[in-house]
C-alpha cells in the first residue's frame, strides 16, 4: 500500500537555488528515508531520520520530520545540475508486518537548470 | 566493496517463458526484498525474506515466486511472465535490528533489472 506522498511531483529550479520537497505519510513509522534515483537507474540512499528525531543534516541535505503532522521535508541547498534526479521518501513501519518493510512514495522529479 | 548485484540488468522475453532474476548481497544481511517500479506508481514490494528459508508476500506478489536457500542470494522467479510484469525490478537488503548493536536501518539497493515481456 502506498504510504508516502511527495509534493510537488515535479520541480524545476536554477542552479544555486534551494530545492524543497515534501513527503506526507499515514501511519506510525520507525524511520523515514530519502532516496535519489537518476533516470531509470538504481536508488541511492541519501539520509535516514528516525521517528524520535526532528532534523538531520548531511552535507547540502537537510531533512526534517514532524510526526504530529506525519510529514517530512528534504531541502537541498545550493543545487547543482548533478542534483537533477527523482527523489523518493520511504517510510518504515514500527510494528508487525510493517517492520522493516519500506513503503515508497511516487517521487518528486527535480530538474536543476545550469 | 559492499554491494547488491542483480542479473541480468536487461531482459526481453516472451509471454509464458519462465525466467529468473538473480540477486546477491555481500554484506551478510538477513533481510532481503524485491520491488518493482512502474511509472506513476513508485516502488512496490513484491516479496521479502527475513532470513534463510523465511519468505513472505509484499504488496504485489501475484505472478512471482522467490526462494532463500542461502543468506546471500534471493532470486525472483517468474514462472509464466505476462506483459503486465514489464517493469523495472530492484532487489534490496539490510540488517535486522537485533543482528548487531551497531545495526543500520539503511536498505541497500541493487542497480535494477529492466524486464520487458512481449
PDB file of N, CA, C and O in Angstrom, chain A residues 44-98:
ATOM      1  N   UNK A  44      19.762   5.453  -4.694  1.00  0.00           N
ATOM      2  CA  UNK A  44      20.879   5.804  -3.817  1.00  0.00           C
ATOM      3  C   UNK A  44      20.310   6.347  -2.517  1.00  0.00           C
ATOM      4  O   UNK A  44      19.533   7.308  -2.517  1.00  0.00           O
ATOM      5  N   UNK A  45      20.707   5.724  -1.415  1.00  0.00           N
ATOM      6  CA  UNK A  45      20.230   6.173  -0.116  1.00  0.00           C
ATOM      7  C   UNK A  45      20.883   7.509   0.238  1.00  0.00           C
ATOM      8  O   UNK A  45      22.106   7.660   0.164  1.00  0.00           O
ATOM      9  N   UNK A  46      20.062   8.488   0.610  1.00  0.00           N
ATOM     10  CA  UNK A  46      20.580   9.808   0.945  1.00  0.00           C
ATOM     11  C   UNK A  46      20.688  10.020   2.450  1.00  0.00           C
ATOM     12  O   UNK A  46      21.737  10.403   2.965  1.00  0.00           O
ATOM     13  N   UNK A  47      19.601   9.787   3.142  1.00  0.00           N
ATOM     14  CA  UNK A  47      19.576  10.139   4.555  1.00  0.00           C
ATOM     15  C   UNK A  47      18.405   9.413   5.225  1.00  0.00           C
ATOM     16  O   UNK A  47      17.381   9.151   4.599  1.00  0.00           O
ATOM     17  N   UNK A  48      18.586   9.086   6.488  1.00  0.00           N
ATOM     18  CA  UNK A  48      17.562   8.416   7.286  1.00  0.00           C
ATOM     19  C   UNK A  48      17.311   9.232   8.534  1.00  0.00           C
ATOM     20  O   UNK A  48      18.265   9.686   9.178  1.00  0.00           O
ATOM     21  N   UNK A  49      16.051   9.426   8.864  1.00  0.00           N
ATOM     22  CA  UNK A  49      15.715  10.141  10.089  1.00  0.00           C
ATOM     23  C   UNK A  49      14.772   9.259  10.893  1.00  0.00           C
ATOM     24  O   UNK A  49      13.806   8.701  10.362  1.00  0.00           O
ATOM     25  N   UNK A  50      15.077   9.081  12.163  1.00  0.00           N
ATOM     26  CA  UNK A  50      14.272   8.206  12.998  1.00  0.00           C
ATOM     27  C   UNK A  50      13.070   8.969  13.545  1.00  0.00           C
ATOM     28  O   UNK A  50      13.056  10.195  13.589  1.00  0.00           O
ATOM     29  N   UNK A  51      12.113   8.230  14.044  1.00  0.00           N
ATOM     30  CA  UNK A  51      10.864   8.849  14.493  1.00  0.00           C
ATOM     31  C   UNK A  51      11.061   9.761  15.692  1.00  0.00           C
ATOM     32  O   UNK A  51      10.246  10.650  15.938  1.00  0.00           O
ATOM     33  N   UNK A  52      12.147   9.566  16.447  1.00  0.00           N
ATOM     34  CA  UNK A  52      12.383  10.426  17.613  1.00  0.00           C
ATOM     35  C   UNK A  52      13.324  11.593  17.289  1.00  0.00           C
ATOM     36  O   UNK A  52      13.751  12.317  18.182  1.00  0.00           O
ATOM     37  N   UNK A  53      13.649  11.759  16.020  1.00  0.00           N
ATOM     38  CA  UNK A  53      14.487  12.881  15.588  1.00  0.00           C
ATOM     39  C   UNK A  53      13.631  13.909  14.865  1.00  0.00           C
ATOM     40  O   UNK A  53      12.624  13.559  14.241  1.00  0.00           O
ATOM     41  N   UNK A  54      14.041  15.156  14.910  1.00  0.00           N
ATOM     42  CA  UNK A  54      13.271  16.210  14.267  1.00  0.00           C
ATOM     43  C   UNK A  54      13.991  16.802  13.073  1.00  0.00           C
ATOM     44  O   UNK A  54      13.352  17.327  12.154  1.00  0.00           O
ATOM     45  N   UNK A  55      15.308  16.748  13.092  1.00  0.00           N
ATOM     46  CA  UNK A  55      16.055  17.342  11.995  1.00  0.00           C
ATOM     47  C   UNK A  55      17.384  16.611  11.859  1.00  0.00           C
ATOM     48  O   UNK A  55      17.963  16.151  12.854  1.00  0.00           O
ATOM     49  N   UNK A  56      17.832  16.506  10.619  1.00  0.00           N
ATOM     50  CA  UNK A  56      19.110  15.858  10.378  1.00  0.00           C
ATOM     51  C   UNK A  56      19.777  16.508   9.170  1.00  0.00           C
ATOM     52  O   UNK A  56      19.099  16.932   8.230  1.00  0.00           O
ATOM     53  N   UNK A  57      21.102  16.572   9.216  1.00  0.00           N
ATOM     54  CA  UNK A  57      21.854  17.197   8.135  1.00  0.00           C
ATOM     55  C   UNK A  57      22.866  16.210   7.585  1.00  0.00           C
ATOM     56  O   UNK A  57      23.417  15.385   8.310  1.00  0.00           O
ATOM     57  N   UNK A  58      23.106  16.331   6.289  1.00  0.00           N
ATOM     58  CA  UNK A  58      24.182  15.576   5.661  1.00  0.00           C
ATOM     59  C   UNK A  58      24.653  16.372   4.456  1.00  0.00           C
ATOM     60  O   UNK A  58      23.984  16.422   3.431  1.00  0.00           O
ATOM     61  N   UNK A  59      25.798  17.024   4.594  1.00  0.00           N
ATOM     62  CA  UNK A  59      26.306  17.863   3.509  1.00  0.00           C
ATOM     63  C   UNK A  59      25.320  18.956   3.155  1.00  0.00           C
ATOM     64  O   UNK A  59      24.938  19.763   4.019  1.00  0.00           O
ATOM     65  N   UNK A  60      24.883  18.996   1.912  1.00  0.00           N
ATOM     66  CA  UNK A  60      23.920  20.016   1.468  1.00  0.00           C
ATOM     67  C   UNK A  60      22.463  19.597   1.705  1.00  0.00           C
ATOM     68  O   UNK A  60      21.538  20.303   1.295  1.00  0.00           O
ATOM     69  N   UNK A  61      22.269  18.484   2.340  1.00  0.00           N
ATOM     70  CA  UNK A  61      20.923  17.977   2.594  1.00  0.00           C
ATOM     71  C   UNK A  61      20.492  18.285   4.022  1.00  0.00           C
ATOM     72  O   UNK A  61      21.270  18.134   4.959  1.00  0.00           O
ATOM     73  N   UNK A  62      19.230  18.687   4.128  1.00  0.00           N
ATOM     74  CA  UNK A  62      18.634  18.880   5.456  1.00  0.00           C
ATOM     75  C   UNK A  62      17.253  18.237   5.431  1.00  0.00           C
ATOM     76  O   UNK A  62      16.446  18.530   4.558  1.00  0.00           O
ATOM     77  N   UNK A  63      17.028  17.355   6.365  1.00  0.00           N
ATOM     78  CA  UNK A  63      15.743  16.662   6.452  1.00  0.00           C
ATOM     79  C   UNK A  63      15.084  17.024   7.772  1.00  0.00           C
ATOM     80  O   UNK A  63      15.741  17.062   8.813  1.00  0.00           O
ATOM     81  N   UNK A  64      13.792  17.288   7.719  1.00  0.00           N
ATOM     82  CA  UNK A  64      13.016  17.499   8.927  1.00  0.00           C
ATOM     83  C   UNK A  64      11.902  16.461   8.988  1.00  0.00           C
ATOM     84  O   UNK A  64      11.466  15.925   7.962  1.00  0.00           O
ATOM     85  N   UNK A  65      11.475  16.181  10.184  1.00  0.00           N
ATOM     86  CA  UNK A  65      10.396  15.218  10.401  1.00  0.00           C
ATOM     87  C   UNK A  65       9.456  15.764  11.454  1.00  0.00           C
ATOM     88  O   UNK A  65       9.904  16.161  12.545  1.00  0.00           O
ATOM     89  N   UNK A  66       8.189  15.795  11.128  1.00  0.00           N
ATOM     90  CA  UNK A  66       7.148  16.218  12.070  1.00  0.00           C
ATOM     91  C   UNK A  66       6.179  15.048  12.207  1.00  0.00           C
ATOM     92  O   UNK A  66       5.294  14.871  11.367  1.00  0.00           O
ATOM     93  N   UNK A  67       6.336  14.268  13.267  1.00  0.00           N
ATOM     94  CA  UNK A  67       5.497  13.076  13.420  1.00  0.00           C
ATOM     95  C   UNK A  67       4.062  13.441  13.779  1.00  0.00           C
ATOM     96  O   UNK A  67       3.144  12.672  13.504  1.00  0.00           O
ATOM     97  N   UNK A  68       3.858  14.624  14.353  1.00  0.00           N
ATOM     98  CA  UNK A  68       2.477  15.021  14.694  1.00  0.00           C
ATOM     99  C   UNK A  68       1.686  15.320  13.417  1.00  0.00           C
ATOM    100  O   UNK A  68       0.483  15.083  13.356  1.00  0.00           O
ATOM    101  N   UNK A  69       2.372  15.831  12.402  1.00  0.00           N
ATOM    102  CA  UNK A  69       1.721  16.112  11.122  1.00  0.00           C
ATOM    103  C   UNK A  69       1.951  14.993  10.116  1.00  0.00           C
ATOM    104  O   UNK A  69       1.464  15.049   8.989  1.00  0.00           O
ATOM    105  N   UNK A  70       2.741  13.993  10.513  1.00  0.00           N
ATOM    106  CA  UNK A  70       3.084  12.892   9.615  1.00  0.00           C
ATOM    107  C   UNK A  70       3.632  13.437   8.297  1.00  0.00           C
ATOM    108  O   UNK A  70       3.134  13.134   7.205  1.00  0.00           O
ATOM    109  N   UNK A  71       4.665  14.245   8.436  1.00  0.00           N
ATOM    110  CA  UNK A  71       5.255  14.829   7.236  1.00  0.00           C
ATOM    111  C   UNK A  71       6.756  15.016   7.417  1.00  0.00           C
ATOM    112  O   UNK A  71       7.271  15.096   8.542  1.00  0.00           O
ATOM    113  N   UNK A  72       7.431  15.077   6.293  1.00  0.00           N
ATOM    114  CA  UNK A  72       8.871  15.289   6.272  1.00  0.00           C
ATOM    115  C   UNK A  72       9.210  16.197   5.102  1.00  0.00           C
ATOM    116  O   UNK A  72       8.452  16.264   4.121  1.00  0.00           O
ATOM    117  N   UNK A  73      10.324  16.895   5.204  1.00  0.00           N
ATOM    118  CA  UNK A  73      10.785  17.684   4.070  1.00  0.00           C
ATOM    119  C   UNK A  73      12.263  17.423   3.840  1.00  0.00           C
ATOM    120  O   UNK A  73      13.017  17.159   4.777  1.00  0.00           O
ATOM    121  N   UNK A  74      12.646  17.490   2.587  1.00  0.00           N
ATOM    122  CA  UNK A  74      14.046  17.371   2.177  1.00  0.00           C
ATOM    123  C   UNK A  74      14.441  18.678   1.514  1.00  0.00           C
ATOM    124  O   UNK A  74      13.809  19.091   0.544  1.00  0.00           O
ATOM    125  N   UNK A  75      15.458  19.305   2.051  1.00  0.00           N
ATOM    126  CA  UNK A  75      15.986  20.561   1.488  1.00  0.00           C
ATOM    127  C   UNK A  75      17.366  20.280   0.911  1.00  0.00           C
ATOM    128  O   UNK A  75      18.232  19.742   1.603  1.00  0.00           O
ATOM    129  N   UNK A  76      17.549  20.636  -0.344  1.00  0.00           N
ATOM    130  CA  UNK A  76      18.865  20.573  -0.970  1.00  0.00           C
ATOM    131  C   UNK A  76      19.302  22.011  -1.178  1.00  0.00           C
ATOM    132  O   UNK A  76      18.664  22.771  -1.915  1.00  0.00           O
ATOM    133  N   UNK A  77      20.372  22.399  -0.523  1.00  0.00           N
ATOM    134  CA  UNK A  77      20.844  23.779  -0.644  1.00  0.00           C
ATOM    135  C   UNK A  77      21.834  23.910  -1.789  1.00  0.00           C
ATOM    136  O   UNK A  77      22.516  22.948  -2.162  1.00  0.00           O
ATOM    137  N   UNK A  78      21.897  25.114  -2.340  1.00  0.00           N
ATOM    138  CA  UNK A  78      22.864  25.433  -3.401  1.00  0.00           C
ATOM    139  C   UNK A  78      22.878  24.343  -4.468  1.00  0.00           C
ATOM    140  O   UNK A  78      23.914  23.697  -4.714  1.00  0.00           O
ATOM    141  N   UNK A  79      21.740  24.118  -5.081  1.00  0.00           N
ATOM    142  CA  UNK A  79      21.597  22.982  -6.002  1.00  0.00           C
ATOM    143  C   UNK A  79      22.569  23.067  -7.177  1.00  0.00           C
ATOM    144  O   UNK A  79      23.003  24.145  -7.585  1.00  0.00           O
ATOM    145  N   UNK A  80      22.881  21.879  -7.704  1.00  0.00           N
ATOM    146  CA  UNK A  80      23.775  21.756  -8.855  1.00  0.00           C
ATOM    147  C   UNK A  80      23.068  20.979  -9.944  1.00  0.00           C
ATOM    148  O   UNK A  80      22.133  20.229  -9.654  1.00  0.00           O
ATOM    149  N   UNK A  81      23.541  21.104 -11.157  1.00  0.00           N
ATOM    150  CA  UNK A  81      22.935  20.357 -12.268  1.00  0.00           C
ATOM    151  C   UNK A  81      22.954  18.858 -11.981  1.00  0.00           C
ATOM    152  O   UNK A  81      22.044  18.124 -12.359  1.00  0.00           O
ATOM    153  N   UNK A  82      23.996  18.397 -11.281  1.00  0.00           N
ATOM    154  CA  UNK A  82      24.121  16.975 -10.970  1.00  0.00           C
ATOM    155  C   UNK A  82      23.070  16.482  -9.977  1.00  0.00           C
ATOM    156  O   UNK A  82      22.904  15.268  -9.797  1.00  0.00           O
ATOM    157  N   UNK A  83      22.340  17.404  -9.347  1.00  0.00           N
ATOM    158  CA  UNK A  83      21.256  17.017  -8.435  1.00  0.00           C
ATOM    159  C   UNK A  83      19.997  16.637  -9.189  1.00  0.00           C
ATOM    160  O   UNK A  83      19.028  16.158  -8.581  1.00  0.00           O
ATOM    161  N   UNK A  84      19.973  16.871 -10.496  1.00  0.00           N
ATOM    162  CA  UNK A  84      18.816  16.503 -11.306  1.00  0.00           C
ATOM    163  C   UNK A  84      18.555  15.008 -11.189  1.00  0.00           C
ATOM    164  O   UNK A  84      19.423  14.190 -11.522  1.00  0.00           O
ATOM    165  N   UNK A  85      17.385  14.644 -10.694  1.00  0.00           N
ATOM    166  CA  UNK A  85      17.049  13.243 -10.420  1.00  0.00           C
ATOM    167  C   UNK A  85      15.635  13.200  -9.868  1.00  0.00           C
ATOM    168  O   UNK A  85      15.007  14.229  -9.642  1.00  0.00           O
ATOM    169  N   UNK A  86      15.160  11.991  -9.619  1.00  0.00           N
ATOM    170  CA  UNK A  86      13.908  11.813  -8.889  1.00  0.00           C
ATOM    171  C   UNK A  86      14.243  11.496  -7.439  1.00  0.00           C
ATOM    172  O   UNK A  86      15.196  10.756  -7.162  1.00  0.00           O
ATOM    173  N   UNK A  87      13.466  12.059  -6.533  1.00  0.00           N
ATOM    174  CA  UNK A  87      13.699  11.884  -5.106  1.00  0.00           C
ATOM    175  C   UNK A  87      12.477  11.210  -4.492  1.00  0.00           C
ATOM    176  O   UNK A  87      11.336  11.635  -4.715  1.00  0.00           O
ATOM    177  N   UNK A  88      12.742  10.159  -3.720  1.00  0.00           N
ATOM    178  CA  UNK A  88      11.666   9.386  -3.111  1.00  0.00           C
ATOM    179  C   UNK A  88      11.806   9.389  -1.593  1.00  0.00           C
ATOM    180  O   UNK A  88      12.919   9.248  -1.065  1.00  0.00           O
ATOM    181  N   UNK A  89      10.678   9.519  -0.922  1.00  0.00           N
ATOM    182  CA  UNK A  89      10.692   9.240   0.506  1.00  0.00           C
ATOM    183  C   UNK A  89      10.158   7.836   0.712  1.00  0.00           C
ATOM    184  O   UNK A  89       9.345   7.340  -0.072  1.00  0.00           O
ATOM    185  N   UNK A  90      10.633   7.186   1.752  1.00  0.00           N
ATOM    186  CA  UNK A  90      10.205   5.826   2.069  1.00  0.00           C
ATOM    187  C   UNK A  90      10.070   5.716   3.576  1.00  0.00           C
ATOM    188  O   UNK A  90      10.966   6.145   4.307  1.00  0.00           O
ATOM    189  N   UNK A  91       8.967   5.158   4.010  1.00  0.00           N
ATOM    190  CA  UNK A  91       8.735   5.023   5.441  1.00  0.00           C
ATOM    191  C   UNK A  91       8.851   3.559   5.853  1.00  0.00           C
ATOM    192  O   UNK A  91       8.463   2.646   5.109  1.00  0.00           O
ATOM    193  N   UNK A  92       9.396   3.357   7.026  1.00  0.00           N
ATOM    194  CA  UNK A  92       9.486   2.014   7.586  1.00  0.00           C
ATOM    195  C   UNK A  92       8.540   1.941   8.773  1.00  0.00           C
ATOM    196  O   UNK A  92       8.628   2.760   9.688  1.00  0.00           O
ATOM    197  N   UNK A  93       7.655   0.956   8.765  1.00  0.00           N
ATOM    198  CA  UNK A  93       6.686   0.814   9.839  1.00  0.00           C
ATOM    199  C   UNK A  93       7.356   0.417  11.140  1.00  0.00           C
ATOM    200  O   UNK A  93       8.530   0.017  11.169  1.00  0.00           O
ATOM    201  N   UNK A  94       6.619   0.559  12.231  1.00  0.00           N
ATOM    202  CA  UNK A  94       7.224   0.278  13.528  1.00  0.00           C
ATOM    203  C   UNK A  94       6.584  -0.889  14.263  1.00  0.00           C
ATOM    204  O   UNK A  94       6.865  -1.115  15.428  1.00  0.00           O
ATOM    205  N   UNK A  95       5.752  -1.647  13.584  1.00  0.00           N
ATOM    206  CA  UNK A  95       5.178  -2.797  14.266  1.00  0.00           C
ATOM    207  C   UNK A  95       4.658  -3.811  13.266  1.00  0.00           C
ATOM    208  O   UNK A  95       4.350  -3.470  12.136  1.00  0.00           O
ATOM    209  N   UNK A  96       4.605  -5.045  13.707  1.00  0.00           N
ATOM    210  CA  UNK A  96       4.016  -6.124  12.920  1.00  0.00           C
ATOM    211  C   UNK A  96       4.604  -6.235  11.539  1.00  0.00           C
ATOM    212  O   UNK A  96       5.809  -6.142  11.339  1.00  0.00           O
ATOM    213  N   UNK A  97       3.732  -6.417  10.571  1.00  0.00           N
ATOM    214  CA  UNK A  97       4.169  -6.624   9.188  1.00  0.00           C
ATOM    215  C   UNK A  97       4.848  -5.385   8.620  1.00  0.00           C
ATOM    216  O   UNK A  97       5.585  -5.468   7.637  1.00  0.00           O
ATOM    217  N   UNK A  98       4.637  -4.235   9.234  1.00  0.00           N
ATOM    218  CA  UNK A  98       5.258  -3.017   8.720  1.00  0.00           C
ATOM    219  C   UNK A  98       6.717  -2.868   9.079  1.00  0.00           C
ATOM    220  O   UNK A  98       7.439  -2.085   8.463  1.00  0.00           O
TER     221      UNK A  98
END
